[in-house]
PDB file of C-alpha atoms in Angstrom:
ATOM      1  CA  SER A1335      34.244   4.804 -30.495  1.00  0.00           C
ATOM      2  CA  GLN A1336      31.175   7.004 -30.315  1.00  0.00           C
ATOM      3  CA  GLN A1337      28.410   6.131 -27.936  1.00  0.00           C
ATOM      4  CA  GLY A1338      25.291   8.023 -26.921  1.00  0.00           C
ATOM      5  CA  GLU A1339      23.553   7.765 -23.583  1.00  0.00           C
ATOM      6  CA  GLU A1340      20.096   9.179 -22.992  1.00  0.00           C
ATOM      7  CA  ASP A1341      18.735  10.229 -19.662  1.00  0.00           C
ATOM      8  CA  PRO A1342      16.219   9.416 -18.336  1.00  0.00           C
ATOM      9  CA  GLN A1343      15.518   5.959 -19.782  1.00  0.00           C
ATOM     10  CA  ALA A1344      11.805   6.499 -19.233  1.00  0.00           C
ATOM     11  CA  LEU A1345       9.698   9.579 -18.574  1.00  0.00           C
ATOM     12  CA  SER A1346       6.005   9.798 -17.740  1.00  0.00           C
ATOM     13  CA  ILE A1347       4.216  13.159 -17.743  1.00  0.00           C
ATOM     14  CA  GLN A1348       0.746  14.661 -18.039  1.00  0.00           C
ATOM     15  CA  GLU A1349      -0.501  16.283 -21.212  1.00  0.00           C
ATOM     16  CA  GLY A1350       0.431  19.947 -21.319  1.00  0.00           C
ATOM     17  CA  GLU A1351       3.625  19.518 -19.311  1.00  0.00           C
ATOM     18  CA  ASN A1352       7.100  19.931 -20.762  1.00  0.00           C
ATOM     19  CA  ALA A1353       9.392  16.953 -21.350  1.00  0.00           C
ATOM     20  CA  THR A1354      13.176  17.191 -21.251  1.00  0.00           C
ATOM     21  CA  MET A1355      15.503  14.449 -22.432  1.00  0.00           C
ATOM     22  CA  ASN A1356      19.275  14.535 -22.266  1.00  0.00           C
ATOM     23  CA  CYS A1357      21.956  12.919 -24.371  1.00  0.00           C
ATOM     24  CA  SER A1358      25.657  12.602 -23.624  1.00  0.00           C
ATOM     25  CA  TYR A1359      28.319  11.444 -26.039  1.00  0.00           C
ATOM     26  CA  LYS A1360      32.004  10.588 -25.974  1.00  0.00           C
ATOM     27  CA  THR A1361      33.890  11.905 -28.996  1.00  0.00           C
ATOM     28  CA  SER A1362      33.828  15.031 -31.156  1.00  0.00           C
ATOM     29  CA  ILE A1363      30.900  15.436 -33.519  1.00  0.00           C
ATOM     30  CA  ASN A1364      29.965  17.381 -36.648  1.00  0.00           C
ATOM     31  CA  ASN A1365      26.319  17.359 -35.724  1.00  0.00           C
ATOM     32  CA  LEU A1366      23.825  15.649 -33.472  1.00  0.00           C
ATOM     33  CA  GLN A1367      20.384  14.496 -34.507  1.00  0.00           C
ATOM     34  CA  TRP A1368      17.212  13.572 -32.660  1.00  0.00           C
ATOM     35  CA  TYR A1369      14.753  10.942 -33.867  1.00  0.00           C
ATOM     36  CA  ARG A1370      11.352   9.769 -32.662  1.00  0.00           C
ATOM     37  CA  GLN A1371      10.061   6.208 -32.896  1.00  0.00           C
ATOM     38  CA  ASN A1372       6.469   5.248 -32.290  1.00  0.00           C
ATOM     39  CA  SER A1373       5.999   1.703 -31.061  1.00  0.00           C
ATOM     40  CA  GLY A1374       6.814  -0.854 -33.753  1.00  0.00           C
ATOM     41  CA  ARG A1375       7.377   1.798 -36.421  1.00  0.00           C
ATOM     42  CA  GLY A1376      10.350   3.359 -38.165  1.00  0.00           C
ATOM     43  CA  LEU A1377      12.275   6.308 -36.843  1.00  0.00           C
ATOM     44  CA  VAL A1378      11.364   9.841 -37.824  1.00  0.00           C
ATOM     45  CA  HIS A1379      13.975  12.568 -37.999  1.00  0.00           C
ATOM     46  CA  LEU A1380      13.089  15.519 -35.761  1.00  0.00           C
ATOM     47  CA  ILE A1381      15.965  17.960 -35.775  1.00  0.00           C
ATOM     48  CA  LEU A1382      19.668  18.255 -36.573  1.00  0.00           C
ATOM     49  CA  ILE A1383      21.961  20.614 -34.694  1.00  0.00           C
ATOM     50  CA  ARG A1384      25.461  21.325 -35.983  1.00  0.00           C
ATOM     51  CA  SER A1385      28.487  21.489 -33.746  1.00  0.00           C
ATOM     52  CA  ASN A1386      28.759  25.279 -34.162  1.00  0.00           C
ATOM     53  CA  GLU A1387      25.144  25.813 -33.063  1.00  0.00           C
ATOM     54  CA  ARG A1388      24.049  26.076 -29.440  1.00  0.00           C
ATOM     55  CA  GLU A1389      20.283  26.014 -29.775  1.00  0.00           C
ATOM     56  CA  LYS A1390      17.733  25.170 -32.400  1.00  0.00           C
ATOM     57  CA  HIS A1391      13.939  25.300 -32.498  1.00  0.00           C
ATOM     58  CA  SER A1392      11.359  23.462 -34.548  1.00  0.00           C
ATOM     59  CA  GLY A1393       7.740  23.981 -33.565  1.00  0.00           C
ATOM     60  CA  ARG A1394       7.349  22.702 -29.987  1.00  0.00           C
ATOM     61  CA  LEU A1395      10.854  21.231 -30.026  1.00  0.00           C
ATOM     62  CA  ARG A1396      13.916  22.944 -28.642  1.00  0.00           C
ATOM     63  CA  VAL A1397      17.347  21.339 -28.852  1.00  0.00           C
ATOM     64  CA  THR A1398      20.484  22.583 -27.159  1.00  0.00           C
ATOM     65  CA  LEU A1399      24.043  21.448 -27.663  1.00  0.00           C
ATOM     66  CA  ASP A1400      26.979  21.952 -25.317  1.00  0.00           C
ATOM     67  CA  THR A1401      30.105  20.645 -27.020  1.00  0.00           C
ATOM     68  CA  SER A1402      32.287  21.430 -24.004  1.00  0.00           C
ATOM     69  CA  LYS A1403      30.190  19.037 -21.915  1.00  0.00           C
ATOM     70  CA  LYS A1404      29.519  16.696 -24.838  1.00  0.00           C
ATOM     71  CA  SER A1405      25.815  16.814 -24.172  1.00  0.00           C
ATOM     72  CA  SER A1406      22.545  17.757 -25.815  1.00  0.00           C
ATOM     73  CA  SER A1407      18.993  18.151 -24.591  1.00  0.00           C
ATOM     74  CA  LEU A1408      15.630  17.877 -26.298  1.00  0.00           C
ATOM     75  CA  LEU A1409      12.732  19.841 -24.834  1.00  0.00           C
ATOM     76  CA  ILE A1410       9.168  19.176 -25.943  1.00  0.00           C
ATOM     77  CA  THR A1411       6.865  21.941 -24.749  1.00  0.00           C
ATOM     78  CA  ALA A1412       3.141  21.597 -24.095  1.00  0.00           C
ATOM     79  CA  SER A1413       3.261  17.854 -24.628  1.00  0.00           C
ATOM     80  CA  ARG A1414       0.411  15.916 -26.206  1.00  0.00           C
ATOM     81  CA  ALA A1415      -0.626  12.267 -25.952  1.00  0.00           C
ATOM     82  CA  ALA A1416       0.581  11.889 -29.557  1.00  0.00           C
ATOM     83  CA  ASP A1417       4.132  12.690 -28.392  1.00  0.00           C
ATOM     84  CA  THR A1418       4.207   9.304 -26.660  1.00  0.00           C
ATOM     85  CA  ALA A1419       7.165   7.544 -28.298  1.00  0.00           C
ATOM     86  CA  SER A1420      10.819   6.666 -27.847  1.00  0.00           C
ATOM     87  CA  TYR A1421      13.292   9.429 -28.574  1.00  0.00           C
ATOM     88  CA  PHE A1422      16.845   8.755 -29.718  1.00  0.00           C
ATOM     89  CA  CYS A1423      19.824  11.008 -30.132  1.00  0.00           C
ATOM     90  CA  ALA A1424      22.227  10.037 -32.891  1.00  0.00           C
ATOM     91  CA  MET A1425      25.718  11.063 -33.862  1.00  0.00           C
ATOM     92  CA  GLU A1426      28.471   9.989 -36.159  1.00  0.00           C
ATOM     93  CA  ASP A1427      30.965   7.335 -35.173  1.00  0.00           C
ATOM     94  CA  TYR A1428      34.453   8.429 -36.132  1.00  0.00           C
ATOM     95  CA  GLY A1429      36.171   5.746 -34.107  1.00  0.00           C
ATOM     96  CA  GLY A1430      34.678   2.909 -36.090  1.00  0.00           C
ATOM     97  CA  SER A1431      33.278   3.123 -39.577  1.00  0.00           C
ATOM     98  CA  GLN A1432      33.603   6.756 -40.526  1.00  0.00           C
ATOM     99  CA  GLY A1433      30.469   8.768 -40.994  1.00  0.00           C
ATOM    100  CA  ASN A1434      28.048   6.215 -39.616  1.00  0.00           C
ATOM    101  CA  LEU A1435      25.167   7.266 -37.433  1.00  0.00           C
ATOM    102  CA  ILE A1436      25.194   5.721 -33.977  1.00  0.00           C
ATOM    103  CA  PHE A1437      22.020   5.867 -31.910  1.00  0.00           C
ATOM    104  CA  GLY A1438      21.821   6.366 -28.182  1.00  0.00           C
ATOM    105  CA  LYS A1439      19.823   3.989 -26.013  1.00  0.00           C
ATOM    106  CA  GLY A1440      16.739   6.176 -26.117  1.00  0.00           C
ATOM    107  CA  THR A1441      14.220   7.727 -23.751  1.00  0.00           C
ATOM    108  CA  LYS A1442      10.732   6.269 -23.652  1.00  0.00           C
ATOM    109  CA  LEU A1443       8.257   9.111 -23.176  1.00  0.00           C
ATOM    110  CA  SER A1444       4.708   8.486 -22.044  1.00  0.00           C
ATOM    111  CA  VAL A1445       2.283  11.417 -22.118  1.00  0.00           C
ATOM    112  CA  LYS A1446      -0.929  10.742 -20.227  1.00  0.00           C
ATOM    113  CA  PRO A1447      -4.100  12.517 -21.378  1.00  0.00           C
TER     114      PRO A1447
ATOM    115  CA  ASP B1380       3.362   7.956 -44.048  1.00  0.00           C
ATOM    116  CA  THR B1381       6.998   7.178 -44.710  1.00  0.00           C
ATOM    117  CA  GLU B1382       8.591   7.728 -48.129  1.00  0.00           C
ATOM    118  CA  VAL B1383      10.669   4.583 -47.694  1.00  0.00           C
ATOM    119  CA  THR B1384       8.603   1.468 -48.315  1.00  0.00           C
ATOM    120  CA  GLN B1385       9.533  -1.882 -46.808  1.00  0.00           C
ATOM    121  CA  THR B1386       7.985  -5.247 -47.605  1.00  0.00           C
ATOM    122  CA  PRO B1387       6.840  -7.457 -46.100  1.00  0.00           C
ATOM    123  CA  LYS B1388       5.654  -5.845 -42.860  1.00  0.00           C
ATOM    124  CA  HIS B1389       5.867  -9.164 -41.019  1.00  0.00           C
ATOM    125  CA  LEU B1390       7.794 -12.326 -41.826  1.00  0.00           C
ATOM    126  CA  VAL B1391       7.959 -15.668 -40.042  1.00  0.00           C
ATOM    127  CA  MET B1392      10.581 -18.084 -41.308  1.00  0.00           C
ATOM    128  CA  GLY B1393      12.174 -21.327 -40.277  1.00  0.00           C
ATOM    129  CA  MET B1394      15.894 -21.697 -39.799  1.00  0.00           C
ATOM    130  CA  THR B1395      16.282 -23.515 -43.116  1.00  0.00           C
ATOM    131  CA  ASN B1396      14.287 -21.037 -45.196  1.00  0.00           C
ATOM    132  CA  LYS B1397      15.531 -18.471 -47.664  1.00  0.00           C
ATOM    133  CA  LYS B1398      13.659 -15.189 -47.766  1.00  0.00           C
ATOM    134  CA  SER B1399      14.264 -11.590 -48.829  1.00  0.00           C
ATOM    135  CA  LEU B1400      13.381  -8.218 -47.379  1.00  0.00           C
ATOM    136  CA  LYS B1401      12.760  -5.396 -49.793  1.00  0.00           C
ATOM    137  CA  CYS B1402      13.119  -1.637 -49.498  1.00  0.00           C
ATOM    138  CA  GLU B1403      12.264   1.090 -52.002  1.00  0.00           C
ATOM    139  CA  GLN B1404      12.657   4.864 -52.037  1.00  0.00           C
ATOM    140  CA  HIS B1405      11.944   7.429 -54.746  1.00  0.00           C
ATOM    141  CA  MET B1406      13.477  10.507 -53.160  1.00  0.00           C
ATOM    142  CA  GLY B1407      16.612  10.354 -55.310  1.00  0.00           C
ATOM    143  CA  HIS B1408      18.714   9.431 -52.291  1.00  0.00           C
ATOM    144  CA  ARG B1409      22.071   7.861 -53.088  1.00  0.00           C
ATOM    145  CA  ALA B1410      22.786   6.227 -49.725  1.00  0.00           C
ATOM    146  CA  MET B1411      20.762   3.349 -48.322  1.00  0.00           C
ATOM    147  CA  TYR B1412      21.090   1.485 -45.051  1.00  0.00           C
ATOM    148  CA  TRP B1413      19.989  -1.636 -43.224  1.00  0.00           C
ATOM    149  CA  TYR B1414      19.566  -1.452 -39.458  1.00  0.00           C
ATOM    150  CA  LYS B1415      18.598  -4.182 -37.021  1.00  0.00           C
ATOM    151  CA  GLN B1416      16.623  -3.319 -33.903  1.00  0.00           C
ATOM    152  CA  LYS B1417      15.943  -5.669 -31.009  1.00  0.00           C
ATOM    153  CA  ALA B1418      13.142  -4.932 -28.544  1.00  0.00           C
ATOM    154  CA  LYS B1419      13.815  -1.947 -26.251  1.00  0.00           C
ATOM    155  CA  LYS B1420      17.182  -1.324 -27.932  1.00  0.00           C
ATOM    156  CA  PRO B1421      18.431   1.321 -30.366  1.00  0.00           C
ATOM    157  CA  PRO B1422      18.866   0.481 -34.064  1.00  0.00           C
ATOM    158  CA  GLU B1423      22.225  -1.091 -34.929  1.00  0.00           C
ATOM    159  CA  LEU B1424      23.823  -0.488 -38.310  1.00  0.00           C
ATOM    160  CA  MET B1425      24.285  -3.551 -40.522  1.00  0.00           C
ATOM    161  CA  PHE B1426      25.106  -2.342 -44.043  1.00  0.00           C
ATOM    162  CA  VAL B1427      25.536   0.889 -45.970  1.00  0.00           C
ATOM    163  CA  TYR B1428      25.303   1.346 -49.716  1.00  0.00           C
ATOM    164  CA  SER B1429      26.599   4.505 -51.295  1.00  0.00           C
ATOM    165  CA  TYR B1430      25.919   5.066 -54.994  1.00  0.00           C
ATOM    166  CA  GLU B1431      24.827   1.424 -55.272  1.00  0.00           C
ATOM    167  CA  LYS B1432      28.128   0.150 -53.905  1.00  0.00           C
ATOM    168  CA  LEU B1433      28.497  -1.579 -50.556  1.00  0.00           C
ATOM    169  CA  SER B1434      30.598   0.765 -48.486  1.00  0.00           C
ATOM    170  CA  ILE B1435      30.136  -0.619 -44.994  1.00  0.00           C
ATOM    171  CA  ASN B1436      29.495  -4.059 -43.587  1.00  0.00           C
ATOM    172  CA  GLU B1437      29.439  -3.893 -39.803  1.00  0.00           C
ATOM    173  CA  SER B1438      30.755  -7.434 -39.299  1.00  0.00           C
ATOM    174  CA  VAL B1439      27.388  -8.925 -40.116  1.00  0.00           C
ATOM    175  CA  PRO B1440      27.220 -12.751 -40.428  1.00  0.00           C
ATOM    176  CA  SER B1441      27.148 -14.092 -43.970  1.00  0.00           C
ATOM    177  CA  ARG B1442      23.628 -15.468 -43.477  1.00  0.00           C
ATOM    178  CA  PHE B1443      22.591 -11.849 -44.185  1.00  0.00           C
ATOM    179  CA  SER B1444      23.348 -10.825 -47.765  1.00  0.00           C
ATOM    180  CA  PRO B1445      22.543  -7.290 -48.983  1.00  0.00           C
ATOM    181  CA  GLU B1446      21.915  -6.299 -52.568  1.00  0.00           C
ATOM    182  CA  CYS B1447      21.355  -2.929 -54.207  1.00  0.00           C
ATOM    183  CA  PRO B1448      19.993  -3.548 -57.737  1.00  0.00           C
ATOM    184  CA  ASN B1449      19.633   0.184 -58.450  1.00  0.00           C
ATOM    185  CA  SER B1450      19.569   3.519 -56.665  1.00  0.00           C
ATOM    186  CA  SER B1451      15.945   3.084 -55.567  1.00  0.00           C
ATOM    187  CA  LEU B1452      15.980  -0.497 -54.336  1.00  0.00           C
ATOM    188  CA  LEU B1453      17.677  -2.322 -51.503  1.00  0.00           C
ATOM    189  CA  ASN B1454      17.258  -5.983 -50.649  1.00  0.00           C
ATOM    190  CA  LEU B1455      18.361  -8.103 -47.723  1.00  0.00           C
ATOM    191  CA  HIS B1456      18.591 -11.805 -48.494  1.00  0.00           C
ATOM    192  CA  LEU B1457      18.212 -14.126 -45.516  1.00  0.00           C
ATOM    193  CA  HIS B1458      19.390 -17.722 -45.303  1.00  0.00           C
ATOM    194  CA  ALA B1459      19.835 -20.167 -42.430  1.00  0.00           C
ATOM    195  CA  LEU B1460      18.925 -17.619 -39.781  1.00  0.00           C
ATOM    196  CA  GLN B1461      18.936 -18.288 -36.056  1.00  0.00           C
ATOM    197  CA  PRO B1462      16.137 -17.506 -33.575  1.00  0.00           C
ATOM    198  CA  GLU B1463      18.296 -14.709 -32.115  1.00  0.00           C
ATOM    199  CA  ASP B1464      18.067 -12.960 -35.504  1.00  0.00           C
ATOM    200  CA  SER B1465      14.426 -12.213 -34.754  1.00  0.00           C
ATOM    201  CA  ALA B1466      14.135  -8.426 -34.725  1.00  0.00           C
ATOM    202  CA  LEU B1467      12.756  -5.374 -36.509  1.00  0.00           C
ATOM    203  CA  TYR B1468      14.769  -4.753 -39.671  1.00  0.00           C
ATOM    204  CA  LEU B1469      14.772  -1.133 -40.724  1.00  0.00           C
ATOM    205  CA  CYS B1470      15.744   0.305 -44.069  1.00  0.00           C
ATOM    206  CA  ALA B1471      16.775   3.942 -44.363  1.00  0.00           C
ATOM    207  CA  SER B1472      18.011   6.311 -47.023  1.00  0.00           C
ATOM    208  CA  SER B1473      19.779   9.662 -47.110  1.00  0.00           C
ATOM    209  CA  GLN B1474      20.872  12.138 -49.733  1.00  0.00           C
ATOM    210  CA  ALA B1475      24.542  11.300 -49.452  1.00  0.00           C
ATOM    211  CA  ARG B1476      27.178  10.152 -47.035  1.00  0.00           C
ATOM    212  CA  ASP B1477      29.480  13.030 -46.342  1.00  0.00           C
ATOM    213  CA  ARG B1478      30.751  15.073 -43.460  1.00  0.00           C
ATOM    214  CA  VAL B1479      27.728  17.330 -43.323  1.00  0.00           C
ATOM    215  CA  TYR B1480      25.498  14.491 -42.459  1.00  0.00           C
ATOM    216  CA  SER B1481      22.068  14.432 -44.041  1.00  0.00           C
ATOM    217  CA  PRO B1482      19.193  12.991 -41.992  1.00  0.00           C
ATOM    218  CA  LEU B1483      18.062   9.431 -42.441  1.00  0.00           C
ATOM    219  CA  HIS B1484      14.593   8.614 -43.734  1.00  0.00           C
ATOM    220  CA  PHE B1485      13.369   5.309 -42.333  1.00  0.00           C
ATOM    221  CA  GLY B1486      10.832   2.799 -43.491  1.00  0.00           C
ATOM    222  CA  ASN B1487       8.459   1.212 -40.983  1.00  0.00           C
ATOM    223  CA  GLY B1488      10.471  -1.958 -40.914  1.00  0.00           C
ATOM    224  CA  THR B1489       9.943  -5.672 -41.337  1.00  0.00           C
ATOM    225  CA  ARG B1490       9.173  -7.572 -38.138  1.00  0.00           C
ATOM    226  CA  LEU B1491      11.093 -10.837 -38.567  1.00  0.00           C
ATOM    227  CA  THR B1492      10.494 -13.923 -36.447  1.00  0.00           C
ATOM    228  CA  VAL B1493      12.762 -16.929 -36.888  1.00  0.00           C
ATOM    229  CA  THR B1494      11.322 -20.190 -35.588  1.00  0.00           C
TER     230      THR B1494
END
């Protein structure tokens, strides 16, 4: 079944620096999504990249997808203290219940002012 | 602010209590979800409703009982819970469940503590 693994598990940077998080997965996907979760809150959808896309931008976010390596990366440029949150990649689980979104373990990002 | 509203924000209940979690969305979404999230873990899918019909139950114990009274509302009825059921319960909605997956919109969750 599908499973996502984020790397690193935790990341601490200074404001203004770039943050890169990686996600690897096991089985074929239609698309991969990234979500942000502030402490104790719900998840917020950031960006969706389809399997036929290699790169996508949204504001300070840049997502890449390499289907041959079954991996994706999320880059946050010029980070701000408000970017402090956990970031999850998510993809569909075709091995189990079809079409369900399975979340990776997440990367906890801390941006120090 | 989220467009998916969950109530209550916090809930403390004993193991013999019966309580309900509520979720509401007015985005016209036809798929609604319950996720359970333990501390420092990713959300885990519990139930999926599609067009008000239960389409997925991820082997959730019967002490959790979902209900979808209409396309805007989703409830989770709780009975005889165990302390290990303490977690953040997240509701989400999406336009539809199909191959071209539409993003999930989450509420801020109900923090449940079972004593």
